[in-house]
mmCIF file of C-alpha atoms in Angstrom:
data_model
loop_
_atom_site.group_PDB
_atom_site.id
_atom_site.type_symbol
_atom_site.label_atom_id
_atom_site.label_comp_id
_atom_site.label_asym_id
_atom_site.label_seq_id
_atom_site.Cartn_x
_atom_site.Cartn_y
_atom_site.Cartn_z
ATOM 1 C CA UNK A 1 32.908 94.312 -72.584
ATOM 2 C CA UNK A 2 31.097 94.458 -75.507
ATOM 3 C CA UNK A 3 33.776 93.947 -77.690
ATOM 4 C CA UNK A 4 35.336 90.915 -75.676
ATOM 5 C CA UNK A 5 32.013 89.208 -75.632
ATOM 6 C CA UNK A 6 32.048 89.498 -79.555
ATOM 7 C CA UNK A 7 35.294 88.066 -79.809
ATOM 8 C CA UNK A 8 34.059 85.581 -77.902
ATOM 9 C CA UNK A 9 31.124 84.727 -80.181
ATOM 10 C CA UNK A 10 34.014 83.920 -82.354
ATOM 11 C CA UNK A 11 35.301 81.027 -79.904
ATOM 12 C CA UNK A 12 32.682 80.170 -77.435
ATOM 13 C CA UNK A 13 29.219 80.209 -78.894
ATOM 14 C CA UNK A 14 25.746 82.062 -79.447
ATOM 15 C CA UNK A 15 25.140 82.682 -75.802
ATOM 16 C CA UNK A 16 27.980 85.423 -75.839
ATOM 17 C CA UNK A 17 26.456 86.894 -78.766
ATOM 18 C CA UNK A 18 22.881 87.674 -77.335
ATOM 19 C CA UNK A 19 24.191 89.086 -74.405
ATOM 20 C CA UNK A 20 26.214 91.641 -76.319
ATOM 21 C CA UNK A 21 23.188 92.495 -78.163
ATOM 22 C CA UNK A 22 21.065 93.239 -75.469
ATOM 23 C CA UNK A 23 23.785 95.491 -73.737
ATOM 24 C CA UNK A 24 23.631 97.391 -77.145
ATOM 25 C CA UNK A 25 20.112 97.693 -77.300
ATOM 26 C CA UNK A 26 20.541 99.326 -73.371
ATOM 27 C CA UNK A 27 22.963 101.671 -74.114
ATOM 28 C CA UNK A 28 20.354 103.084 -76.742
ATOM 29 C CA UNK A 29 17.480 103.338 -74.928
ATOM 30 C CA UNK A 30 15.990 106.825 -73.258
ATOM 31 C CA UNK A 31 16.705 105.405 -70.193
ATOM 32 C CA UNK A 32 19.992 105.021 -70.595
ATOM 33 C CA UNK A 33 20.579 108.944 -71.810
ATOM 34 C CA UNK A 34 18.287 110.870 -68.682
ATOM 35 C CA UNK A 35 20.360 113.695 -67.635
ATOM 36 C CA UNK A 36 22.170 113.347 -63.827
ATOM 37 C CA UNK A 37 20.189 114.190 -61.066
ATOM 38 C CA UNK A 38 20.571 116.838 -58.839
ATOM 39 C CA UNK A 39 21.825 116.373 -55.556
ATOM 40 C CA UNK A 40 19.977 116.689 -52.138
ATOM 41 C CA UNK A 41 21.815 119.695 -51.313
ATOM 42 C CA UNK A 42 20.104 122.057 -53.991
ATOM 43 C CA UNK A 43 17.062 121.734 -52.998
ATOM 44 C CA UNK A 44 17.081 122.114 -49.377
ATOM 45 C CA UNK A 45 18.682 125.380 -50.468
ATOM 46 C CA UNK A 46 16.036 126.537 -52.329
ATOM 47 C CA UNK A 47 13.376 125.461 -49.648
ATOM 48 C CA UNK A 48 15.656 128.114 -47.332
ATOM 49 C CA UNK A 49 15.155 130.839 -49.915
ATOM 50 C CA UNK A 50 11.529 130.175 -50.073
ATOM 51 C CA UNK A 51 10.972 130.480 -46.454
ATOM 52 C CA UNK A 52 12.839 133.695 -45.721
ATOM 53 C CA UNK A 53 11.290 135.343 -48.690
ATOM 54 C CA UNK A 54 7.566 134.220 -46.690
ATOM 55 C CA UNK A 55 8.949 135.015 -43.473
ATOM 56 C CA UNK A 56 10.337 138.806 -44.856
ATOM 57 C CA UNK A 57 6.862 139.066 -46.808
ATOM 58 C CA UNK A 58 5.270 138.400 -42.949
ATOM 59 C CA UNK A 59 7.680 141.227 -41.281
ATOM 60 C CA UNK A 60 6.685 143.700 -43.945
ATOM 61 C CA UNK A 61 3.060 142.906 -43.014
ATOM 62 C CA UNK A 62 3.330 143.219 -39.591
ATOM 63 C CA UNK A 63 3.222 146.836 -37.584
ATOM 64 C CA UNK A 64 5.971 147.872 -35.910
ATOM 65 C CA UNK A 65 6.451 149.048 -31.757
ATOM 66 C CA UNK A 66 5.119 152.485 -32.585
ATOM 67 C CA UNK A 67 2.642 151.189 -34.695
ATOM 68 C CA UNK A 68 1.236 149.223 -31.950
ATOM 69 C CA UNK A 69 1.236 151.768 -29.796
ATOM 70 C CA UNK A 70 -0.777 153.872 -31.724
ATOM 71 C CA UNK A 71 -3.282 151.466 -32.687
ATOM 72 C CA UNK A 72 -3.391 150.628 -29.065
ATOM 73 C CA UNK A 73 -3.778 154.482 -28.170
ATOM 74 C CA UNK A 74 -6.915 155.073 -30.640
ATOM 75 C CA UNK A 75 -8.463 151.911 -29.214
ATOM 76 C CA UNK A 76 -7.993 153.000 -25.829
ATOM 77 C CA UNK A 77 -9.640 156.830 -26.988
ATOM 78 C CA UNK A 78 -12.952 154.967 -29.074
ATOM 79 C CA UNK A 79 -12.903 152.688 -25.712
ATOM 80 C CA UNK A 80 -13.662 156.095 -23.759
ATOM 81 C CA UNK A 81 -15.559 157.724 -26.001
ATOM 82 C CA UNK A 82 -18.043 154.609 -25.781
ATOM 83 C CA UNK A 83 -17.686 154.421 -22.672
ATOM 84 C CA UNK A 84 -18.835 158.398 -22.091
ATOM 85 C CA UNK A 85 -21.522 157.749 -25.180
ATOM 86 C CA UNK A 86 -23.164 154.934 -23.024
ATOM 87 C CA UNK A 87 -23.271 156.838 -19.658
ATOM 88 C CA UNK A 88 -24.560 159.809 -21.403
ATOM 89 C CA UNK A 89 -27.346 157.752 -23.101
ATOM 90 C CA UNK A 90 -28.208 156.185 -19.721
ATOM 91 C CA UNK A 91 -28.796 159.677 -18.380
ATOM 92 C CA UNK A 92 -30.793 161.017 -20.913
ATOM 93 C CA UNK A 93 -32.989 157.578 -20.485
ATOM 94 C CA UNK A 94 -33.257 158.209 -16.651
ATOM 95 C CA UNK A 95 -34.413 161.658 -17.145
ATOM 96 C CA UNK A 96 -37.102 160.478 -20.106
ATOM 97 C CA UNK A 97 -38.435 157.723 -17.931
ATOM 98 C CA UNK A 98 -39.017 160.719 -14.725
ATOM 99 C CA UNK A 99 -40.277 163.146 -17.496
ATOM 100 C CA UNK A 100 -42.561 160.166 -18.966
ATOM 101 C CA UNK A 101 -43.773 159.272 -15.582
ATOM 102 C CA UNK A 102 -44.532 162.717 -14.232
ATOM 103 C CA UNK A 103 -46.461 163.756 -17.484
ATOM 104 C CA UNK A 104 -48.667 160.093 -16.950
ATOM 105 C CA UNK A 105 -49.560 161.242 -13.443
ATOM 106 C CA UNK A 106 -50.418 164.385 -15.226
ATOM 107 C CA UNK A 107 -52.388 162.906 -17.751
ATOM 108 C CA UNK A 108 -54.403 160.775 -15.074
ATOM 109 C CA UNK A 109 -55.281 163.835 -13.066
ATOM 110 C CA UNK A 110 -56.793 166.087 -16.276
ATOM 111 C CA UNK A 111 -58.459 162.967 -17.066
ATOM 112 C CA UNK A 112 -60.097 162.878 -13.761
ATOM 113 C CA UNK A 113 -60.489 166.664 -13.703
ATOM 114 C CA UNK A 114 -61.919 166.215 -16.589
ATOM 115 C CA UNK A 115 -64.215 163.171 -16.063
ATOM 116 C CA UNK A 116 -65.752 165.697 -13.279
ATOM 117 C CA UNK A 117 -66.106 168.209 -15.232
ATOM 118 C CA UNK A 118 -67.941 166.634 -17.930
ATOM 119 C CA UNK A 119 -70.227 164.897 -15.188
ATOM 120 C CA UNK A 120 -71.033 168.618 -13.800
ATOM 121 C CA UNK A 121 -71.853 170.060 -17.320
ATOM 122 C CA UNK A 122 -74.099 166.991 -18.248
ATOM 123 C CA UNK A 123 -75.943 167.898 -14.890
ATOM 124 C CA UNK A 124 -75.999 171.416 -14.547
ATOM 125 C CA UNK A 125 -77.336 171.190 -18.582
ATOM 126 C CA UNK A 126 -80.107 169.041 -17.342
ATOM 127 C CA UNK A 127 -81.047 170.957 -14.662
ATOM 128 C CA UNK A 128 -81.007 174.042 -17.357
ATOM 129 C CA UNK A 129 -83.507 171.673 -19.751
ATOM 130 C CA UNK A 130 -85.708 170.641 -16.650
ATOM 131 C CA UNK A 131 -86.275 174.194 -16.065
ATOM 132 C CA UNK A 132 -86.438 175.599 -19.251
ATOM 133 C CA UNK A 133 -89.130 173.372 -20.057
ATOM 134 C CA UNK A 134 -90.930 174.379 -16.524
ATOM 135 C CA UNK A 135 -90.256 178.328 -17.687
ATOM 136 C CA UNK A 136 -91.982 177.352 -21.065
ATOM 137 C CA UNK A 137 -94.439 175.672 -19.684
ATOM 138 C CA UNK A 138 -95.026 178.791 -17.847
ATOM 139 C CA UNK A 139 -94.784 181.552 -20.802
ATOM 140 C CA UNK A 140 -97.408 179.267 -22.594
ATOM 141 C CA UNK A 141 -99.735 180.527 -20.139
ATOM 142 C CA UNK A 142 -99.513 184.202 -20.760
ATOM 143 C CA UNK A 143 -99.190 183.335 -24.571
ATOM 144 C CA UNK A 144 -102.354 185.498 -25.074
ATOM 145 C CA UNK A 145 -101.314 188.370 -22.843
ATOM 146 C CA UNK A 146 -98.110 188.507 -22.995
ATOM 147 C CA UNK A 147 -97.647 191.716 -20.833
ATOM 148 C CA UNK A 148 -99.105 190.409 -17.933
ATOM 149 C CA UNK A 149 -96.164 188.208 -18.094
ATOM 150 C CA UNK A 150 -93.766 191.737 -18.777
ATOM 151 C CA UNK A 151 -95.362 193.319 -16.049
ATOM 152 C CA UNK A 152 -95.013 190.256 -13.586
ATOM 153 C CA UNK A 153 -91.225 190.142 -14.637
ATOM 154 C CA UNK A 154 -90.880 193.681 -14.399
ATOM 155 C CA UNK A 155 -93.453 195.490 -12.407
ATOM 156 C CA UNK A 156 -92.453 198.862 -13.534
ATOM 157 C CA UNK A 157 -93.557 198.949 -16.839
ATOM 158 C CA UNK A 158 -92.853 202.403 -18.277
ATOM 159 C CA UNK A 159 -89.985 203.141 -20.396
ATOM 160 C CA UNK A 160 -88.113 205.785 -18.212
ATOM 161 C CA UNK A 161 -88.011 203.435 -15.593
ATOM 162 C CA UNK A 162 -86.785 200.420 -17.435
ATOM 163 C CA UNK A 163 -83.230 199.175 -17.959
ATOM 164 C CA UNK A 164 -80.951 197.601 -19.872
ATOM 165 C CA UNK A 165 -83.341 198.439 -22.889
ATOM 166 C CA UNK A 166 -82.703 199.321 -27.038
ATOM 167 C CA UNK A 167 -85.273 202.275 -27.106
ATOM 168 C CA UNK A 168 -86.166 204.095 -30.793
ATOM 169 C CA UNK A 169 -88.748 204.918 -32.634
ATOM 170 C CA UNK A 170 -90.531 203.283 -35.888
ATOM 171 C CA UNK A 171 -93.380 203.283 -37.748
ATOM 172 C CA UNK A 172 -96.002 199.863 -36.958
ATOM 173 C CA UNK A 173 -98.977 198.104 -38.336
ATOM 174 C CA UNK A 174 -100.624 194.941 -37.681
ATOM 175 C CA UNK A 175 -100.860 192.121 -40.449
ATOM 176 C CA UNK A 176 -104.376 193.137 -42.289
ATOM 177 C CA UNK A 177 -104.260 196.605 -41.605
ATOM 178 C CA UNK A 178 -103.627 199.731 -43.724
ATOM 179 C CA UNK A 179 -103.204 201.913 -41.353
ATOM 180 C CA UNK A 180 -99.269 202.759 -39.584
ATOM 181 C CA UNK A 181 -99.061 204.037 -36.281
ATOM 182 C CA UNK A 182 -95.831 205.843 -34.894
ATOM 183 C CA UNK A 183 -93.943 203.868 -31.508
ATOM 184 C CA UNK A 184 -91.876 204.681 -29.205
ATOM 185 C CA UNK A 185 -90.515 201.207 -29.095
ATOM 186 C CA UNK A 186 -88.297 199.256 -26.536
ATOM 187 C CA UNK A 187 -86.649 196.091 -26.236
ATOM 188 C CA UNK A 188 -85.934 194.629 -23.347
ATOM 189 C CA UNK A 189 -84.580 190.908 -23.121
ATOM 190 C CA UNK A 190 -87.210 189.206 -25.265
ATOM 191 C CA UNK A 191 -90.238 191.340 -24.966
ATOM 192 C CA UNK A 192 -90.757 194.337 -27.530
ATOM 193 C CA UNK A 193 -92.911 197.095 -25.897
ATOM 194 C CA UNK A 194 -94.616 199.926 -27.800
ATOM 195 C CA UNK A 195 -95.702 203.405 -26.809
ATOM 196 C CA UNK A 196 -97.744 205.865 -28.433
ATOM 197 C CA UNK A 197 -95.466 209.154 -28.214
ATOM 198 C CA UNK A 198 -92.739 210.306 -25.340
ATOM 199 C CA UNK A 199 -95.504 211.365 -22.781
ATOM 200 C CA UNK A 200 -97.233 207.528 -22.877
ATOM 201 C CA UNK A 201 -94.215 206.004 -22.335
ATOM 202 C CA UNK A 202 -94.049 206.975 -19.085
ATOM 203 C CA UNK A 203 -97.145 204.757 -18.956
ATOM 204 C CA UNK A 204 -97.461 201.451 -19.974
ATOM 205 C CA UNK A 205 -97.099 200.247 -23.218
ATOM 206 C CA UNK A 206 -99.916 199.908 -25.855
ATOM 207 C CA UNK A 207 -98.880 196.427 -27.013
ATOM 208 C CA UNK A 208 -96.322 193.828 -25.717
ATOM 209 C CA UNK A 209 -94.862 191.506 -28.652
ATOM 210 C CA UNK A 210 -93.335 188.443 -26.555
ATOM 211 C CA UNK A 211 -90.290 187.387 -29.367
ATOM 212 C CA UNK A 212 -90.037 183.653 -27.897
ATOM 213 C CA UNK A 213 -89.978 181.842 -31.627
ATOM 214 C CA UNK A 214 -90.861 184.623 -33.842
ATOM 215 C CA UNK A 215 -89.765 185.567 -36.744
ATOM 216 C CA UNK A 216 -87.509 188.859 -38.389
ATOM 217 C CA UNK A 217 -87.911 189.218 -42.324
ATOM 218 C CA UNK A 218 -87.231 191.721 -44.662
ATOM 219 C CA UNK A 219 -90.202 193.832 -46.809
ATOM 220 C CA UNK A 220 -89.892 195.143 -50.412
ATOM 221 C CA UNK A 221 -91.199 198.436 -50.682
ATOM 222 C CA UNK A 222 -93.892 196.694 -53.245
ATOM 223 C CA UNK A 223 -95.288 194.848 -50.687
ATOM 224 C CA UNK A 224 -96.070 197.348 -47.996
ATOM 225 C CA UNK A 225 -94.932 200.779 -49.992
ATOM 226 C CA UNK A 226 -92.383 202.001 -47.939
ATOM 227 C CA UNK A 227 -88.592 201.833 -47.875
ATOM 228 C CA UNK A 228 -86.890 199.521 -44.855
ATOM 229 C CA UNK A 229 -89.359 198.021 -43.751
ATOM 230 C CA UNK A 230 -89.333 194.437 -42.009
ATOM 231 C CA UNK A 231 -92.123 191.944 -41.044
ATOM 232 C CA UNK A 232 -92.034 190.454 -37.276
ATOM 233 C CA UNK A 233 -93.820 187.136 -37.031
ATOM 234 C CA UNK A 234 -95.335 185.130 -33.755
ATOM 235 C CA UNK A 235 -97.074 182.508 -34.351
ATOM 236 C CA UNK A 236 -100.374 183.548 -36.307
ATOM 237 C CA UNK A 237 -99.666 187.185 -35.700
ATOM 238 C CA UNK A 238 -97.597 189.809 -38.335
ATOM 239 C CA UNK A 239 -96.767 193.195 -37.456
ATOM 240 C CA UNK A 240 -95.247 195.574 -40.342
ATOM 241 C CA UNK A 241 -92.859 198.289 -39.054
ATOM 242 C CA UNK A 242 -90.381 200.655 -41.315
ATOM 243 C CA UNK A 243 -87.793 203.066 -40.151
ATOM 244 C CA UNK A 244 -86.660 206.565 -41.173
ATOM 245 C CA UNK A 245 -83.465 204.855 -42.795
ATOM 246 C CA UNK A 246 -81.647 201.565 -43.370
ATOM 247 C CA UNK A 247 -79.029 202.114 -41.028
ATOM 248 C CA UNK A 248 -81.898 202.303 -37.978
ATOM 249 C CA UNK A 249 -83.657 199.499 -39.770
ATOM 250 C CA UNK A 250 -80.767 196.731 -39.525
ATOM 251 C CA UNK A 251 -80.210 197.755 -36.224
ATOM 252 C CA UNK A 252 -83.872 196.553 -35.417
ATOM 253 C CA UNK A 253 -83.686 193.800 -37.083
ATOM 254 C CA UNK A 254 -79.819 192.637 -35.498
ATOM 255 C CA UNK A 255 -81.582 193.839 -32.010
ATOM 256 C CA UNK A 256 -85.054 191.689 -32.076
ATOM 257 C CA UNK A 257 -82.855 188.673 -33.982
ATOM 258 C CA UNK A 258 -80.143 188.183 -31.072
ATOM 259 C CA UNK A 259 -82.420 189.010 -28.088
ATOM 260 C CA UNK A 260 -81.988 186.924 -25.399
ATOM 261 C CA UNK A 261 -84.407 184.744 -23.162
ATOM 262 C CA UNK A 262 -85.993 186.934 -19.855
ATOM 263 C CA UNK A 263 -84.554 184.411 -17.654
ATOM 264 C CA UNK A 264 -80.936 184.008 -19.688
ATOM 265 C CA UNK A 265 -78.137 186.753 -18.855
ATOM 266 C CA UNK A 266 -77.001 189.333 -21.489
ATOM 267 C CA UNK A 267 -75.310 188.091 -24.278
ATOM 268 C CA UNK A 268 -72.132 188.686 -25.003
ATOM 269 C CA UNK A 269 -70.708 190.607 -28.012
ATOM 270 C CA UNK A 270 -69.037 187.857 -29.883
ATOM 271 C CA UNK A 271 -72.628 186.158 -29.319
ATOM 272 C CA UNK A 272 -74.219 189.298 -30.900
ATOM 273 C CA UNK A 273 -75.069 187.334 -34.218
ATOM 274 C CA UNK A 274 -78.702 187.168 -35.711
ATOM 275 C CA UNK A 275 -77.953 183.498 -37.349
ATOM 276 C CA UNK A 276 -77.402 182.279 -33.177
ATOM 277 C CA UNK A 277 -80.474 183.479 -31.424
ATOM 278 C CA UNK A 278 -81.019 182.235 -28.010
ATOM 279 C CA UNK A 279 -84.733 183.048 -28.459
ATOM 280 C CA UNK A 280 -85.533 181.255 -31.379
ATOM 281 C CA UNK A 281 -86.219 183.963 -33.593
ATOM 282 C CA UNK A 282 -85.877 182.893 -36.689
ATOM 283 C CA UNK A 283 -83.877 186.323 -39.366
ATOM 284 C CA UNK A 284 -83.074 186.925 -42.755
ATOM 285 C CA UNK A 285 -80.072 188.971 -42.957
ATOM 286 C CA UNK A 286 -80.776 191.995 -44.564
ATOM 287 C CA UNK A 287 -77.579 194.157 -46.297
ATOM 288 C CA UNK A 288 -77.309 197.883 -46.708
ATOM 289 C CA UNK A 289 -77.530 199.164 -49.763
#
């Protein structure tokens, strides 16, 4: 076509001849050299392939019959197991909410118990003060004679006829005097009774130390002279006494430290300790050498 228009450039004119040029100017463009496309065809094909590859990925990921029965098997098993976990738990709740109520209803009756008990020792201790305090007020009346009180309390006052006592014998002097006197001595409760040899002490005794507050302390021998000797203080009053050995003198002193009150019952072994005297008496431990 081309051509023909070019020949007829020759015979017709220029408007043949511009025509020709553009269509050559066409057939060299990019445009005009684009490859075919494909057809329709092709790529609906590879759209299939694409899907059944997804679809085969999906059916590899996917469990099986057995698989699901399995899986459904175990569920059912930690279903039961839950199931047995929770009843069990429920149980052991019950029986902690019986065992927590029954030790509250416990709890409430010690406390009462308890209540009633304190409210008996507060009052039975101040009935024990009230007459304490009347007994005292009593002793302090035979303060200078102390064994008129002994022989009220006892009647009987020799030593054969006396029980319950810590008899022995030591060697006694009163504070400002040289001289020492041998006793048949006695203790019985809180009063410390002296004799002058076995025959008076079926009489009574020649002095009556009363040991409400006094005092047990231990002598050097360059104080007084002699080995194991103690000091027994009442009030204003001091009376010197050694034994024959230390053994019989710390059992003196333990004795007149722990004695208990007249109107108080024995004491009791593990109470047997001179640093807890229920009389008052005030001790200095003193150690065997």
């Amino acid at each position: 076509n081309v051509e023909r228009m070019e020949g007829a450039d020759d015979v017709g004119g220029s408007e043949d001849t511009s025509l020709a040029s553009n269509l050559r100017e066409a057939i060299k463009s990019p445009i005009a050299r684009r490859p075919p496309e494909q057809p329709q065809g092709s790529m609906i094909r590879a759209d299939r392939m694409e899907y059944f590859k997804k679809r085969q990925q999906v059916r590899l990921s996917t469990p099986t019959f057995n698989q699901r029965a399995q899986l459904s098997q175990e569920v059912a098993q930690v279903r039961s197991i839950c199931k047995d976990a929770d009843r069990q738990f429920d149980e052991v709740l019950e029986e902690s909410m019986d065992a927590l109520q029954a030790l509250s209803s416990d709890y409430s009756m010690l406390a009462s118990k308890w209540k009633e008990a304190v409210s008996t020792r507060e009052k039975y201790q101040m009935a024990v003060r009230k007459l304490s305090d009347r007994l005292d007020l009593m002793e302090d009346a035979f303060v200078q004679s102390p064994e008129k009180l002994a022989k009220v309390l006892y009647k009987e006052m020799a030593m054969d006829d006396l029980k319950d006592v810590v008899r022995g014998v030591l060697y006694v002097k009163k504070g400002g005097s040289n001289k020492w006197h041998k006793r048949h001595v006695a203790l019985k409760e809180d009063f410390f009774l002296m004799y002058k040899t076995e025959v008076s002490a079926q009489n009574a005794p020649v002095e009556t130390i009363h040991l409400r507050g006094a005092g047990v302390f231990p002598v050097s021998e360059r104080e007084q002279g002699k080995k194991h000797c103690f000091k027994v203080c009442v009030g204003k009053k001091a009376w010197y006494m050694y034994a024959a050995n230390a053994k019989i003198m710390i059992k003196w002193t333990n004795c007149l430290s722990v004695a208990h009150r007249w109107w108080e019952g024995p004491i009791a072994p593990h109470e047997a300790d001179p640093s807890r005297s229920r009389t008052g008496t005030r001790t200095i431990p003193v150690q065997r050498k």
